[in-house]
């Protein structure tokens, strides 16, 4: 039987009131799913806020690595996902590829003891565990500069995975020399060695898009996420994480036009007018948009039936070291 969105919303709310469950939703979720969230935010905010929540079940609307982060920080909670969607960036690196990045640095004369790995939170638990076991830590787009600044005190080469753009953009902000594994730069001459991963959505924005809006609307501001290519960030008026973009745009005068370079669903909810998408195509994350209202309903119904589906599990060793990597960041 097919239900309308209105009917699904009613059924979801009835089950939420009945069950010991908290629904959390990332900013990039489609509107009708986002509206079901008891807790909404970016990936780290969701993981830390659910850690302090008393519900037995966390129903996480997002992508797989985010559900893993909740499970790692809150191992006693039961974490389920309507869809265990895969973040394309997180899938670009696994434990084997991480080891190959270490091998690259060692083959260039940089000993393992002189490498401090940092992984963007947009990575799976096995990569976070590898990083934690080597003495490294996690960062987010909002705290990456702070984390890298502190990490440099160790006097080691920083291996930054998986997002080359975030690593390069923070390096540029700090006046550091960075490189991407695979180019011809000598890693010994660099402060930050970046793995060659990226976000496919944030690669959609171009200098032509920026030029188009600046010609069409003189005085418009360009605000982008640091997962965009460095040339895009360098040409923009503001660069910030999801939460920082939201704060920046909401504090603008109502008549100030702004073009935003990040995921469509989030931008579409920001302001009623004078906010534009910095792209000629719709920058919608396909995996974030896999989750539907029906998926949320069926996942709640499975809990109610005593047969939870899509439950997140992390093995004991991965759990231990991934949590250490996350808690090193939180401690700072």
Coordinates of C-alpha atoms in Angstrom, one line a residue:
X1 CA 0.0 0.0 0.0
X2 CA 1.3 3.4 -1.0
X3 CA 1.1 6.3 1.6
X4 CA 1.2 10.0 0.9
X5 CA 4.0 12.1 2.5
X6 CA 1.4 13.5 4.9
X7 CA 0.3 10.0 5.9
X8 CA 3.9 8.8 6.3
X9 CA 4.7 11.9 8.4
X10 CA 1.8 11.0 10.7
X11 CA 2.8 7.4 11.0
X12 CA 6.4 8.4 11.7
X13 CA 5.4 10.8 14.5
X14 CA 3.2 8.1 16.0
X15 CA 6.1 5.6 16.1
X16 CA 8.5 8.2 17.4
X17 CA 6.2 8.9 20.3
X18 CA 5.8 5.2 21.0
X19 CA 9.4 4.1 20.7
X20 CA 12.6 4.8 22.6
X21 CA 14.3 6.3 19.5
X22 CA 15.8 9.6 18.5
X23 CA 15.8 10.5 14.8
X24 CA 18.7 12.5 13.6
X25 CA 19.1 14.1 10.2
X26 CA 22.0 15.7 8.4
X27 CA 21.6 19.2 6.7
X28 CA 21.9 17.6 3.3
X29 CA 18.8 15.4 3.6
X30 CA 15.8 16.1 1.5
X31 CA 13.3 18.5 3.3
X32 CA 10.7 16.1 4.3
X33 CA 13.2 13.8 5.9
X34 CA 15.1 16.7 7.5
X35 CA 11.9 17.9 9.1
X36 CA 11.5 14.5 10.9
X37 CA 14.8 15.0 12.8
X38 CA 14.7 15.4 16.6
X39 CA 18.4 16.4 16.2
X40 CA 19.7 18.1 13.0
X41 CA 23.1 19.3 12.1
X42 CA 26.4 18.4 10.5
X43 CA 28.1 15.1 10.9
X44 CA 30.2 15.8 14.1
X45 CA 27.3 17.8 15.7
X46 CA 25.0 14.8 15.2
X47 CA 27.5 12.3 16.7
X48 CA 28.3 14.4 19.8
X49 CA 24.7 15.4 20.5
X50 CA 23.4 11.8 20.2
X51 CA 26.2 10.7 22.6
X52 CA 24.4 12.8 25.3
X53 CA 21.0 11.5 24.3
X54 CA 19.3 8.8 26.4
X55 CA 17.4 6.9 23.7
X56 CA 18.2 3.3 23.1
X57 CA 17.9 3.6 19.4
X58 CA 19.4 6.3 17.1
X59 CA 17.8 6.4 13.7
X60 CA 20.4 8.2 11.6
X61 CA 19.4 9.9 8.3
X62 CA 22.7 10.5 6.5
X63 CA 25.5 8.4 5.0
X64 CA 27.3 5.4 6.3
X65 CA 30.4 7.0 7.9
X66 CA 28.2 9.2 10.0
X67 CA 26.2 6.3 11.5
X68 CA 29.6 4.7 12.2
X69 CA 30.8 7.8 14.1
X70 CA 27.7 7.7 16.3
X71 CA 28.3 4.0 17.0
X72 CA 32.0 4.6 17.7
X73 CA 31.4 7.4 20.2
X74 CA 28.3 5.7 21.7
X75 CA 29.0 1.9 21.5
X76 CA 26.1 1.1 23.8
X77 CA 23.5 2.7 21.5
X78 CA 21.8 0.8 18.8
X79 CA 22.3 2.8 15.6
X80 CA 20.1 2.1 12.6
X81 CA 19.9 3.9 9.2
X82 CA 17.0 4.0 6.8
X83 CA 19.6 3.7 4.0
X84 CA 23.3 2.9 4.6
X85 CA 24.2 5.2 1.8
X86 CA 27.8 5.5 0.8
X87 CA 29.6 8.9 0.8
X88 CA 31.7 8.9 -2.4
X89 CA 34.6 10.7 -0.8
X90 CA 34.7 8.2 2.2
X91 CA 34.7 5.3 -0.3
X92 CA 37.8 6.7 -2.1
X93 CA 40.0 5.5 0.8
X94 CA 40.1 2.4 2.9
X95 CA 42.7 0.8 5.1
X96 CA 44.7 -0.6 2.2
X97 CA 44.8 2.8 0.4
X98 CA 45.8 4.4 3.6
X99 CA 48.7 2.0 4.0
X100 CA 49.8 2.8 0.4
X101 CA 49.8 6.5 1.2
X102 CA 52.1 5.7 4.2
X103 CA 54.3 3.6 1.8
X104 CA 54.5 6.6 -0.6
X105 CA 55.9 8.8 2.2
X106 CA 58.3 6.2 3.4
X107 CA 59.6 5.5 -0.1
X108 CA 60.5 9.2 -0.2
X109 CA 62.5 9.0 3.0
X110 CA 59.9 10.1 5.5
X111 CA 59.9 7.5 8.3
X112 CA 56.6 6.3 9.8
X113 CA 57.6 7.8 13.1
X114 CA 57.8 11.2 11.4
X115 CA 54.3 11.1 10.0
X116 CA 51.2 12.4 11.8
X117 CA 48.0 11.4 10.0
X118 CA 44.8 13.5 10.1
X119 CA 41.6 12.2 8.7
X120 CA 38.6 14.3 7.7
X121 CA 35.6 13.1 9.6
X122 CA 34.2 12.1 6.1
X123 CA 36.0 8.7 6.3
X124 CA 34.9 5.3 7.3
X125 CA 35.7 3.8 10.7
X126 CA 38.6 1.6 9.5
X127 CA 40.5 4.7 8.2
X128 CA 39.8 6.5 11.5
X129 CA 41.2 3.5 13.3
X130 CA 44.4 3.4 11.2
X131 CA 44.9 7.1 11.9
X132 CA 44.2 6.6 15.7
X133 CA 46.7 3.7 15.9
X134 CA 49.4 5.9 14.4
X135 CA 48.9 8.7 16.9
X136 CA 46.7 10.8 14.6
X137 CA 43.3 12.3 14.9
X138 CA 40.1 13.4 13.2
X139 CA 39.2 16.9 12.0
X140 CA 36.1 18.5 10.6
X141 CA 35.8 21.3 8.0
X142 CA 35.2 23.8 10.8
X143 CA 38.1 22.8 13.0
X144 CA 40.7 21.6 10.5
X145 CA 42.8 24.8 10.7
X146 CA 42.9 24.5 14.5
X147 CA 43.7 20.8 14.4
X148 CA 46.5 21.2 11.8
X149 CA 47.9 24.2 13.8
X150 CA 48.2 22.0 16.9
X151 CA 49.4 19.0 15.0
X152 CA 52.4 20.9 13.5
X153 CA 53.8 21.4 17.0
X154 CA 54.9 17.7 16.8
X155 CA 57.3 18.6 14.1
X156 CA 56.1 15.9 11.8
X157 CA 54.9 15.7 8.2
X158 CA 51.1 15.7 8.1
X159 CA 49.3 13.1 6.0
X160 CA 45.8 14.5 5.3
X161 CA 43.1 12.1 4.1
X162 CA 40.9 11.8 2.2
X163 CA 39.9 15.3 0.9
X164 CA 42.7 16.9 -1.0
X165 CA 40.7 20.2 -1.3
X166 CA 40.2 20.7 2.4
X167 CA 43.8 19.9 3.1
X168 CA 45.1 22.3 0.4
X169 CA 42.6 25.1 1.3
X170 CA 43.6 25.0 5.0
X171 CA 47.3 24.8 4.0
X172 CA 46.8 27.9 1.8
X173 CA 45.1 29.8 4.6
X174 CA 48.0 29.0 6.9
X175 CA 50.7 29.8 4.4
X176 CA 51.9 26.1 4.4
X177 CA 53.1 24.2 1.4
X178 CA 51.0 21.2 0.4
X179 CA 50.9 18.6 -2.3
X180 CA 48.6 15.9 -3.6
X181 CA 50.0 12.3 -3.7
X182 CA 50.5 11.6 -7.4
X183 CA 51.9 14.9 -8.5
X184 CA 55.6 15.5 -9.0
X185 CA 56.3 17.5 -5.9
X186 CA 58.8 16.2 -3.4
X187 CA 56.9 15.5 -0.1
X188 CA 60.0 16.4 1.9
X189 CA 59.5 20.0 0.8
X190 CA 55.9 20.0 2.0
X191 CA 54.2 20.5 5.3
X192 CA 50.9 18.7 4.3
X193 CA 50.8 15.7 2.0
X194 CA 47.2 15.2 0.8
X195 CA 45.5 12.0 -0.3
X196 CA 43.8 12.4 -3.7
X197 CA 40.2 12.3 -2.6
X198 CA 37.4 14.7 -3.2
X199 CA 33.6 15.5 -2.9
X200 CA 31.9 15.1 -6.2
X201 CA 29.2 17.6 -5.3
X202 CA 31.7 20.3 -4.4
X203 CA 33.6 19.7 -7.7
X204 CA 30.6 21.1 -9.6
X205 CA 31.4 24.7 -8.9
X206 CA 33.5 26.6 -11.3
X207 CA 35.1 30.0 -11.8
X208 CA 32.7 30.6 -14.6
X209 CA 29.8 30.3 -12.1
X210 CA 31.4 32.9 -9.9
X211 CA 32.0 35.2 -12.8
X212 CA 28.4 34.8 -14.0
X213 CA 26.9 35.8 -10.7
X214 CA 29.3 38.7 -10.2
X215 CA 28.4 40.1 -13.6
X216 CA 24.6 39.5 -13.1
X217 CA 24.5 40.9 -9.6
X218 CA 27.2 43.5 -8.8
X219 CA 28.0 43.4 -5.1
X220 CA 26.8 39.8 -4.6
X221 CA 28.8 37.7 -2.1
X222 CA 30.2 34.3 -2.9
X223 CA 30.3 31.8 0.0
X224 CA 31.6 28.3 -0.5
X225 CA 32.5 25.1 1.4
X226 CA 36.3 24.3 1.8
X227 CA 35.6 20.9 0.0
X228 CA 35.6 23.1 -3.2
X229 CA 38.7 23.3 -5.3
X230 CA 41.3 25.8 -4.0
X231 CA 40.8 28.1 -7.0
X232 CA 37.1 28.4 -6.2
X233 CA 37.8 29.1 -2.5
X234 CA 40.5 31.7 -3.4
X235 CA 38.0 33.5 -5.6
X236 CA 35.2 33.6 -3.0
X237 CA 34.3 36.1 -0.3
X238 CA 33.7 33.5 2.4
X239 CA 34.8 30.0 2.9
X240 CA 33.4 27.9 5.8
X241 CA 32.0 24.6 7.0
X242 CA 28.3 23.8 6.7
X243 CA 27.6 25.3 10.1
X244 CA 29.8 28.3 9.4
X245 CA 28.0 28.9 6.1
X246 CA 24.6 28.8 7.7
X247 CA 25.7 31.3 10.4
X248 CA 27.3 33.6 7.9
X249 CA 24.3 33.7 5.5
X250 CA 21.7 34.1 8.3
X251 CA 23.5 37.1 9.6
X252 CA 23.6 38.9 6.3
X253 CA 21.2 41.8 5.7
X254 CA 18.1 40.6 4.0
X255 CA 18.8 42.5 0.8
X256 CA 22.3 41.2 0.5
X257 CA 22.5 38.7 -2.4
X258 CA 24.7 35.7 -1.9
X259 CA 25.6 32.7 -4.1
X260 CA 26.4 29.6 -2.2
X261 CA 28.7 26.7 -3.2
X262 CA 27.5 23.7 -1.3
X263 CA 24.8 21.0 -1.3
X264 CA 21.4 22.1 -2.8
X265 CA 19.1 20.9 0.0
X266 CA 20.9 22.9 2.7
X267 CA 21.1 26.1 0.6
X268 CA 17.5 25.9 -0.4
X269 CA 16.4 26.1 3.2
X270 CA 18.6 29.1 4.2
X271 CA 16.6 32.2 3.2
X272 CA 13.5 32.9 1.2
X273 CA 15.2 35.3 -1.2
X274 CA 18.5 36.7 -2.4
X275 CA 20.2 33.3 -2.0
X276 CA 21.4 31.5 -5.1
X277 CA 23.0 28.2 -6.0
X278 CA 26.5 28.7 -7.3
X279 CA 26.1 26.2 -10.1
X280 CA 24.6 25.8 -13.5
X281 CA 23.5 22.3 -12.5
X282 CA 21.7 21.2 -9.3
X283 CA 24.5 20.3 -6.7
X284 CA 22.5 17.6 -5.0
X285 CA 24.3 14.8 -3.2
X286 CA 22.9 11.6 -4.7
X287 CA 23.6 9.4 -1.7
X288 CA 22.3 11.9 0.9
X289 CA 19.1 12.0 -1.1
X290 CA 18.7 8.2 -1.1
X291 CA 16.7 8.3 2.2
X292 CA 13.0 8.8 1.8
X293 CA 10.1 9.3 4.2
X294 CA 9.0 5.7 3.5
X295 CA 12.5 4.5 4.4
X296 CA 12.3 6.3 7.7
X297 CA 8.8 4.8 8.4
X298 CA 9.9 1.3 7.5
X299 CA 13.0 1.5 9.8
X300 CA 10.9 2.7 12.7
X301 CA 8.3 0.0 12.0
X302 CA 11.1 -2.6 12.0
X303 CA 12.1 -1.4 15.5
X304 CA 8.5 -1.6 16.6
X305 CA 8.3 -5.2 15.2
X306 CA 11.4 -6.2 17.2
X307 CA 13.4 -6.8 14.1
X308 CA 15.6 -3.7 13.5
X309 CA 17.1 -3.3 10.0
X310 CA 20.3 -1.7 8.7
X311 CA 21.9 -1.7 12.2
X312 CA 25.5 -0.3 12.3
X313 CA 28.1 -2.6 13.8
X314 CA 31.8 -1.8 14.3
X315 CA 34.3 -4.5 15.4
X316 CA 36.1 -4.1 18.7
X317 CA 39.5 -3.1 17.5
X318 CA 38.2 -0.6 14.9
X319 CA 35.9 0.8 17.6
X320 CA 38.8 1.3 20.0
X321 CA 41.2 3.1 17.7
X322 CA 38.6 5.1 15.8
X323 CA 37.2 6.4 19.1
X324 CA 40.7 7.4 20.2
X325 CA 41.2 9.4 17.0
X326 CA 37.8 11.1 17.5
X327 CA 38.4 11.8 21.2
X328 CA 41.8 13.3 20.5
X329 CA 40.0 15.9 18.3
X330 CA 37.3 16.4 20.9
X331 CA 39.9 16.9 23.7
X332 CA 41.4 19.8 21.7

